[in-house]
């Protein structure tokens, strides 16, 4: 059972995630540990590219569970998130059964008896057979549990949040025609948000609130080390130091961990031994995604490299 | 330890973090899992369960650090603390024991002295800190709410530490051993200072929210026009807070009520049981109109400050009221929407005031200006809000223009910072204008302003 692999301590979480290549800070590990222990979803907030979605993937991989992902967007509704009636199938069955109607009603002596028979018949159409489970319902129906990732919840409408409340607090959903479906094994739920919209209190109340910011230098070095194995220690130190300098600038979009990893890969590809002005200027577009940001950062490149190199000596 | 956690929740509320009973239960469950031994992990666990936003996290983190920088009340004291205390004792030549309860008799003059005096003379800082902490517990320092209570809590704590006995000791010593009395007196002064610090810290921990609430309550009901200069910044913050609250309340997507096209999929689905014969129809829904607001603000000397806050509120609300145009006038009228949107509130207000502010008001000519240039901005969906005292210095009020404005728009709301009693007296044209307004309200305090704007926005829900 997956539960045997359940997080027994914060350290176990940390090493478990590390084995999947996810270097978690202590806060993250504590959050994952607590969410197992007190069965609460985790709401992860933070800038894009710091590993919010990765966290869910890493947990799933570590605990050997299936990951079900629900990508949120404006206009997402229960038919796409929760369940939908297979109306085409219902329609088809009605057509086929029309011919059988005579047979079914044949035995009925009175109108009342016929109606009663029709009644039983109608209920068939709103049975489990005709329900198409969408991600949320699928997550509840996994016998071995799963990791349910509700990605970018801030992109969805406020009504959708209300739809989630029942799942988040009790791990169950109520389908009006069928009744309540409870989770076989409560899924591990991770919600992510870029804070595009303020989420409702009711939703926040049901979750542990984890904020993942840009990692500290040491942590980021370890992340690069685990993700880009081919990189030398000197270069790793320098590039992470450089990125930390870049993050102090007032940019439209600050480079996040995913950009750090991309950049590290590029530098390895280019067989750079250490940072120099030319190579940084050539590859700055990997790190920064706006022309204006690149222009703002370019004049600083030399001094940043120098700073990164200096901190390298003392670090 | 549970007691301690409860005190921490109280402190967290003081720091402005909303901790509901349910959240405190979650936090307790979390703490039960992680334990108290590792402070860093305890901090993480509390932050995860209690804080619901990054701001709250920061506030709560500070609160945690402040809270746990205080020595814990004695009974909860881990043994290490006592060890440290007794270490110090032995270095001090075992003048007195760490426990304030036991009388150490070692032949020195301190023999007949009370425990507090002995502790003071022994200068055992750890024991003193612990004693202060436990006395604060006994005096329930966590109940402190207002800065005016500082004195009473200080004396309560000192009493709990045994000040009475110390006074007696002092009296006796002055007669028998003046130099020792002098030392003791100095130590007592230091103690008073330490207690005062503890009380201040307690105030910072537990009372922030209450004090803020009280101040806000006073501000909310204070007449806007008579706010003192030093309060203006606070008032701005309060107005922004009001705007945030209104925004939270109203920015949820409006209920879609009007129906639009036939929703084929849902219709088929609903009628599946009847072989697709559409007995029930399902309709797609349409969004309702978002509010359009045109605000006309009198910024003449007498009401300038009120309109200042009003414009600030309207513009902090722009997320709800996304189509809003603001105009300012005293003797003539200009549009100020852009100024308000582009600049910080302070700069915008200064700019507006320098352009049209502080003049003597002329409602007639300002209305003429509006009709000439901006009448076309009004549509049957527009709500027009006029903020002013309707005092036109006995010039022609041009109520006819106001009538036309009222006819072209959906609603005309007049907010008057003067009390009803003054309307119609002197040069007030309020009764004349009022006939063309859908709503006329007094609006002199932040609370009235909030209600007025809330009502206006609410009608769009």
PDB file of N, CA and C in Angstrom, chain B residues 156-200:
ATOM      1  N   UNK B 156       0.637  45.405  38.960  1.00  0.00           N
ATOM      2  CA  UNK B 156       0.148  44.054  39.263  1.00  0.00           C
ATOM      3  C   UNK B 156       1.293  43.037  39.253  1.00  0.00           C
ATOM      4  N   UNK B 157       2.153  43.185  38.235  1.00  0.00           N
ATOM      5  CA  UNK B 157       3.264  42.236  38.130  1.00  0.00           C
ATOM      6  C   UNK B 157       4.205  42.398  39.317  1.00  0.00           C
ATOM      7  N   UNK B 158       4.498  43.657  39.640  1.00  0.00           N
ATOM      8  CA  UNK B 158       5.403  43.896  40.766  1.00  0.00           C
ATOM      9  C   UNK B 158       4.807  43.340  42.057  1.00  0.00           C
ATOM     10  N   UNK B 159       3.496  43.526  42.224  1.00  0.00           N
ATOM     11  CA  UNK B 159       2.845  42.986  43.420  1.00  0.00           C
ATOM     12  C   UNK B 159       2.987  41.476  43.457  1.00  0.00           C
ATOM     13  N   UNK B 160       2.758  40.858  42.278  1.00  0.00           N
ATOM     14  CA  UNK B 160       2.836  39.402  42.235  1.00  0.00           C
ATOM     15  C   UNK B 160       4.240  38.913  42.567  1.00  0.00           C
ATOM     16  N   UNK B 161       5.231  39.779  42.313  1.00  0.00           N
ATOM     17  CA  UNK B 161       6.601  39.373  42.609  1.00  0.00           C
ATOM     18  C   UNK B 161       6.956  39.602  44.071  1.00  0.00           C
ATOM     19  N   UNK B 162       6.091  40.270  44.761  1.00  0.00           N
ATOM     20  CA  UNK B 162       6.343  40.472  46.186  1.00  0.00           C
ATOM     21  C   UNK B 162       6.911  41.844  46.512  1.00  0.00           C
ATOM     22  N   UNK B 163       6.371  42.853  45.873  1.00  0.00           N
ATOM     23  CA  UNK B 163       6.868  44.214  46.103  1.00  0.00           C
ATOM     24  C   UNK B 163       6.635  44.657  47.549  1.00  0.00           C
ATOM     25  N   UNK B 164       5.520  44.218  48.107  1.00  0.00           N
ATOM     26  CA  UNK B 164       5.158  44.647  49.451  1.00  0.00           C
ATOM     27  C   UNK B 164       6.248  44.246  50.451  1.00  0.00           C
ATOM     28  N   UNK B 165       6.605  42.984  50.318  1.00  0.00           N
ATOM     29  CA  UNK B 165       7.643  42.476  51.220  1.00  0.00           C
ATOM     30  C   UNK B 165       8.954  43.241  51.028  1.00  0.00           C
ATOM     31  N   UNK B 166       9.230  43.549  49.764  1.00  0.00           N
ATOM     32  CA  UNK B 166      10.465  44.258  49.454  1.00  0.00           C
ATOM     33  C   UNK B 166      10.479  45.635  50.110  1.00  0.00           C
ATOM     34  N   UNK B 167       9.321  46.283  50.097  1.00  0.00           N
ATOM     35  CA  UNK B 167       9.230  47.610  50.723  1.00  0.00           C
ATOM     36  C   UNK B 167       9.555  47.513  52.208  1.00  0.00           C
ATOM     37  N   UNK B 168       8.980  46.509  52.850  1.00  0.00           N
ATOM     38  CA  UNK B 168       9.258  46.314  54.270  1.00  0.00           C
ATOM     39  C   UNK B 168      10.751  46.108  54.494  1.00  0.00           C
ATOM     40  N   UNK B 169      11.319  45.252  53.634  1.00  0.00           N
ATOM     41  CA  UNK B 169      12.753  44.984  53.754  1.00  0.00           C
ATOM     42  C   UNK B 169      13.555  46.271  53.643  1.00  0.00           C
ATOM     43  N   UNK B 170      13.147  47.077  52.654  1.00  0.00           N
ATOM     44  CA  UNK B 170      13.875  48.318  52.401  1.00  0.00           C
ATOM     45  C   UNK B 170      13.857  49.206  53.627  1.00  0.00           C
ATOM     46  N   UNK B 171      12.654  49.304  54.199  1.00  0.00           N
ATOM     47  CA  UNK B 171      12.486  50.154  55.363  1.00  0.00           C
ATOM     48  C   UNK B 171      13.432  49.713  56.482  1.00  0.00           C
ATOM     49  N   UNK B 172      13.444  48.410  56.675  1.00  0.00           N
ATOM     50  CA  UNK B 172      14.265  47.863  57.739  1.00  0.00           C
ATOM     51  C   UNK B 172      15.740  48.116  57.462  1.00  0.00           C
ATOM     52  N   UNK B 173      16.113  47.884  56.210  1.00  0.00           N
ATOM     53  CA  UNK B 173      17.525  48.004  55.848  1.00  0.00           C
ATOM     54  C   UNK B 173      18.024  49.431  55.971  1.00  0.00           C
ATOM     55  N   UNK B 174      17.151  50.387  55.623  1.00  0.00           N
ATOM     56  CA  UNK B 174      17.574  51.783  55.683  1.00  0.00           C
ATOM     57  C   UNK B 174      18.057  52.095  57.089  1.00  0.00           C
ATOM     58  N   UNK B 175      17.412  51.478  58.056  1.00  0.00           N
ATOM     59  CA  UNK B 175      17.817  51.712  59.436  1.00  0.00           C
ATOM     60  C   UNK B 175      19.102  50.945  59.774  1.00  0.00           C
ATOM     61  N   UNK B 176      19.153  49.678  59.334  1.00  0.00           N
ATOM     62  CA  UNK B 176      20.257  48.836  59.789  1.00  0.00           C
ATOM     63  C   UNK B 176      21.460  48.836  58.857  1.00  0.00           C
ATOM     64  N   UNK B 177      21.223  48.910  57.571  1.00  0.00           N
ATOM     65  CA  UNK B 177      22.339  48.735  56.635  1.00  0.00           C
ATOM     66  C   UNK B 177      22.138  49.652  55.429  1.00  0.00           C
ATOM     67  N   UNK B 178      22.392  50.942  55.602  1.00  0.00           N
ATOM     68  CA  UNK B 178      22.063  51.928  54.550  1.00  0.00           C
ATOM     69  C   UNK B 178      22.702  51.605  53.204  1.00  0.00           C
ATOM     70  N   UNK B 179      23.921  51.111  53.202  1.00  0.00           N
ATOM     71  CA  UNK B 179      24.584  50.896  51.908  1.00  0.00           C
ATOM     72  C   UNK B 179      23.898  49.764  51.140  1.00  0.00           C
ATOM     73  N   UNK B 180      23.510  48.741  51.882  1.00  0.00           N
ATOM     74  CA  UNK B 180      22.800  47.645  51.235  1.00  0.00           C
ATOM     75  C   UNK B 180      21.430  48.121  50.747  1.00  0.00           C
ATOM     76  N   UNK B 181      20.796  48.970  51.525  1.00  0.00           N
ATOM     77  CA  UNK B 181      19.508  49.535  51.140  1.00  0.00           C
ATOM     78  C   UNK B 181      19.645  50.296  49.830  1.00  0.00           C
ATOM     79  N   UNK B 182      20.743  51.030  49.743  1.00  0.00           N
ATOM     80  CA  UNK B 182      20.999  51.798  48.524  1.00  0.00           C
ATOM     81  C   UNK B 182      21.099  50.867  47.318  1.00  0.00           C
ATOM     82  N   UNK B 183      21.828  49.788  47.501  1.00  0.00           N
ATOM     83  CA  UNK B 183      21.985  48.812  46.419  1.00  0.00           C
ATOM     84  C   UNK B 183      20.642  48.221  46.014  1.00  0.00           C
ATOM     85  N   UNK B 184      19.875  47.933  47.039  1.00  0.00           N
ATOM     86  CA  UNK B 184      18.586  47.307  46.789  1.00  0.00           C
ATOM     87  C   UNK B 184      17.663  48.263  46.036  1.00  0.00           C
ATOM     88  N   UNK B 185      17.754  49.552  46.435  1.00  0.00           N
ATOM     89  CA  UNK B 185      16.889  50.532  45.793  1.00  0.00           C
ATOM     90  C   UNK B 185      17.236  50.638  44.300  1.00  0.00           C
ATOM     91  N   UNK B 186      18.524  50.642  44.031  1.00  0.00           N
ATOM     92  CA  UNK B 186      18.969  50.725  42.632  1.00  0.00           C
ATOM     93  C   UNK B 186      18.477  49.499  41.864  1.00  0.00           C
ATOM     94  N   UNK B 187      18.587  48.349  42.531  1.00  0.00           N
ATOM     95  CA  UNK B 187      18.132  47.113  41.882  1.00  0.00           C
ATOM     96  C   UNK B 187      16.635  47.155  41.623  1.00  0.00           C
ATOM     97  N   UNK B 188      15.913  47.752  42.559  1.00  0.00           N
ATOM     98  CA  UNK B 188      14.457  47.849  42.402  1.00  0.00           C
ATOM     99  C   UNK B 188      14.119  48.719  41.197  1.00  0.00           C
ATOM    100  N   UNK B 189      14.878  49.826  41.054  1.00  0.00           N
ATOM    101  CA  UNK B 189      14.639  50.687  39.886  1.00  0.00           C
ATOM    102  C   UNK B 189      14.856  49.909  38.603  1.00  0.00           C
ATOM    103  N   UNK B 190      15.921  49.128  38.582  1.00  0.00           N
ATOM    104  CA  UNK B 190      16.205  48.324  37.388  1.00  0.00           C
ATOM    105  C   UNK B 190      15.070  47.337  37.143  1.00  0.00           C
ATOM    106  N   UNK B 191      14.562  46.787  38.253  1.00  0.00           N
ATOM    107  CA  UNK B 191      13.476  45.820  38.123  1.00  0.00           C
ATOM    108  C   UNK B 191      12.237  46.485  37.528  1.00  0.00           C
ATOM    109  N   UNK B 192      11.923  47.686  38.056  1.00  0.00           N
ATOM    110  CA  UNK B 192      10.764  48.412  37.528  1.00  0.00           C
ATOM    111  C   UNK B 192      10.897  48.612  36.021  1.00  0.00           C
ATOM    112  N   UNK B 193      12.119  48.953  35.629  1.00  0.00           N
ATOM    113  CA  UNK B 193      12.351  49.176  34.206  1.00  0.00           C
ATOM    114  C   UNK B 193      12.118  47.887  33.408  1.00  0.00           C
ATOM    115  N   UNK B 194      12.641  46.804  33.949  1.00  0.00           N
ATOM    116  CA  UNK B 194      12.490  45.520  33.258  1.00  0.00           C
ATOM    117  C   UNK B 194      11.013  45.154  33.136  1.00  0.00           C
ATOM    118  N   UNK B 195      10.260  45.396  34.205  1.00  0.00           N
ATOM    119  CA  UNK B 195       8.833  45.078  34.177  1.00  0.00           C
ATOM    120  C   UNK B 195       8.126  45.964  33.155  1.00  0.00           C
ATOM    121  N   UNK B 196       8.537  47.240  33.119  1.00  0.00           N
ATOM    122  CA  UNK B 196       7.915  48.151  32.158  1.00  0.00           C
ATOM    123  C   UNK B 196       8.163  47.644  30.730  1.00  0.00           C
ATOM    124  N   UNK B 197       9.389  47.178  30.491  1.00  0.00           N
ATOM    125  CA  UNK B 197       9.695  46.633  29.161  1.00  0.00           C
ATOM    126  C   UNK B 197       8.813  45.429  28.854  1.00  0.00           C
ATOM    127  N   UNK B 198       8.684  44.561  29.840  1.00  0.00           N
ATOM    128  CA  UNK B 198       7.866  43.363  29.638  1.00  0.00           C
ATOM    129  C   UNK B 198       6.436  43.750  29.289  1.00  0.00           C
ATOM    130  N   UNK B 199       5.923  44.759  30.028  1.00  0.00           N
ATOM    131  CA  UNK B 199       4.546  45.182  29.775  1.00  0.00           C
ATOM    132  C   UNK B 199       4.434  45.780  28.369  1.00  0.00           C
ATOM    133  N   UNK B 200       5.438  46.555  27.978  1.00  0.00           N
ATOM    134  CA  UNK B 200       5.396  47.135  26.630  1.00  0.00           C
ATOM    135  C   UNK B 200       5.393  46.049  25.571  1.00  0.00           C
TER     136      UNK B 200
END
